[in-house]
Coordinates of N, CA and C in Angstrom, one line a residue:
M17 N 0.8 -1.2 0.0 CA 0.0 0.0 0.0 C 0.9 1.3 0.0
D18 N 0.6 2.2 -0.9 CA 1.4 3.4 -1.0 C 0.7 4.5 -0.3
L19 N 1.4 5.0 0.8 CA 0.7 6.0 1.7 C 1.5 7.2 1.6
N20 N 0.8 8.4 1.8 CA 1.5 9.7 1.8 C 1.7 10.0 3.2
W21 N 2.9 9.8 3.7 CA 3.4 9.9 5.1 C 3.8 11.4 5.4
R22 N 3.3 11.9 6.5 CA 3.6 13.2 7.0 C 4.2 13.1 8.4
K23 N 5.2 13.9 8.6 CA 5.8 14.0 10.0 C 4.9 14.8 10.9
S24 N 4.7 14.3 12.1 CA 3.9 15.0 13.0 C 4.6 16.3 13.4
S25 N 3.8 17.4 13.6 CA 4.3 18.7 14.0 C 4.8 18.7 15.4
R26 N 4.5 17.6 16.2 CA 5.0 17.4 17.5 C 6.3 16.7 17.6
S27 N 6.9 16.3 16.4 CA 8.1 15.5 16.4 C 9.3 16.4 16.9
S28 N 10.2 15.8 17.4 CA 11.4 16.5 17.9 C 12.2 17.0 16.7
S29 N 12.8 18.3 16.9 CA 13.6 18.9 15.9 C 14.9 18.1 15.7
Q30 N 15.4 17.3 16.7 CA 16.6 16.6 16.6 C 16.4 15.2 15.8
G31 N 15.2 14.9 15.5 CA 14.9 13.7 14.8 C 14.9 12.4 15.6
D32 N 14.9 12.6 16.9 CA 15.0 11.4 17.7 C 13.6 10.9 18.2
T33 N 12.6 11.7 18.1 CA 11.3 11.3 18.5 C 10.3 11.6 17.4
C34 N 10.4 11.0 16.3 CA 9.6 11.4 15.1 C 8.5 10.3 14.9
V35 N 7.4 10.8 14.7 CA 6.2 10.0 14.4 C 5.6 10.5 13.0
E36 N 5.3 9.6 12.2 CA 4.7 10.0 10.9 C 3.3 9.4 10.9
V37 N 2.4 10.1 10.1 CA 1.0 9.6 10.0 C 0.6 9.7 8.6
A38 N -0.3 8.8 8.2 CA -0.8 8.8 6.8 C -2.3 8.5 6.8
S39 N -3.0 9.1 6.1 CA -4.5 8.8 5.9 C -4.8 7.6 5.2
M40 N -5.6 6.7 5.7 CA -6.0 5.5 5.0 C -7.5 5.6 5.0
H41 N -8.1 4.7 4.2 CA -9.6 4.6 4.1 C -10.2 4.3 5.4
G42 N -10.8 5.1 6.2 CA -11.4 4.8 7.4 C -10.4 4.7 8.6
A43 N -9.2 5.0 8.4 CA -8.2 4.9 9.5 C -7.0 5.9 9.3
V44 N -6.2 5.9 10.3 CA -4.9 6.7 10.3 C -3.8 5.6 10.5
A45 N -2.8 5.7 9.7 CA -1.6 4.9 9.9 C -0.5 5.7 10.6
I46 N 0.1 5.0 11.5 CA 1.2 5.7 12.4 C 2.4 4.8 12.3
R47 N 3.6 5.5 12.2 CA 4.9 4.7 12.2 C 6.0 5.6 12.8
D48 N 7.0 4.9 13.2 CA 8.2 5.6 13.6 C 9.1 6.0 12.4
S49 N 9.4 7.2 12.2 CA 10.1 7.7 11.0 C 11.5 7.2 10.9
K50 N 12.0 6.8 12.1 CA 13.4 6.1 12.0 C 13.4 4.7 11.5
D51 N 12.2 4.1 11.4 CA 12.0 2.7 10.9 C 10.9 2.7 9.9
P52 N 11.1 3.3 8.7 CA 10.0 3.4 7.8 C 9.6 2.1 7.2
H53 N 10.3 1.0 7.3 CA 10.0 -0.3 6.8 C 9.5 -1.2 8.0
G54 N 9.4 -0.6 9.1 CA 9.0 -1.3 10.3 C 7.5 -1.4 10.4
P55 N 7.1 -1.8 11.6 CA 5.6 -1.9 11.8 C 4.8 -0.6 11.8
V56 N 3.6 -0.8 11.3 CA 2.7 0.4 11.2 C 1.4 0.1 12.0
L57 N 1.0 1.0 12.8 CA -0.2 0.9 13.6 C -1.3 1.6 12.8
A58 N -2.4 0.9 12.6 CA -3.6 1.6 12.0 C -4.7 1.7 13.1
V59 N -5.2 2.9 13.3 CA -6.3 3.2 14.2 C -7.3 3.9 13.6
T60 N -8.5 3.9 14.1 CA -9.6 4.7 13.6 C -9.3 6.2 13.9
R61 N -9.8 7.1 13.1 CA -9.6 8.5 13.5 C -10.2 8.9 14.9
A62 N -11.4 8.3 15.2 CA -11.9 8.5 16.6 C -11.0 8.1 17.7
A63 N -10.3 6.9 17.5 CA -9.4 6.4 18.5 C -8.2 7.3 18.6
L64 N -7.7 7.8 17.5 CA -6.5 8.7 17.5 C -6.9 10.0 18.2
R65 N -8.0 10.5 17.8 CA -8.5 11.8 18.4 C -8.6 11.6 19.9
K66 N -9.1 10.5 20.4 CA -9.3 10.3 21.8 C -7.9 10.2 22.6
A67 N -7.0 9.5 21.9 CA -5.7 9.3 22.5 C -4.9 10.7 22.6
I68 N -5.1 11.5 21.6 CA -4.5 12.8 21.7 C -5.1 13.7 22.7
E69 N -6.5 13.7 22.8 CA -7.2 14.4 23.9 C -6.8 13.9 25.2
D70 N -6.7 12.6 25.4 CA -6.3 12.0 26.8 C -4.8 12.5 27.1
A71 N -4.0 12.5 26.1 CA -2.6 12.8 26.4 C -2.4 14.3 26.8
A72 N -3.4 15.2 26.2 CA -3.3 16.6 26.5 C -3.8 16.9 27.9
N73 N -4.6 16.0 28.5 CA -5.1 16.3 29.8 C -4.3 15.8 31.0

């Protein structure tokens, strides 16, 4: 699957804590930018939104 990956705006400027996201049909794919061929986590948009909200609180 060919995805259009984008680095999170919350990623470290030193490149040591980088998360990339890509939109998928009905989900969001998440990966570690240091390991682009490694595992990908796919979650629903609602689940990602909730995780971000919970982390902010």
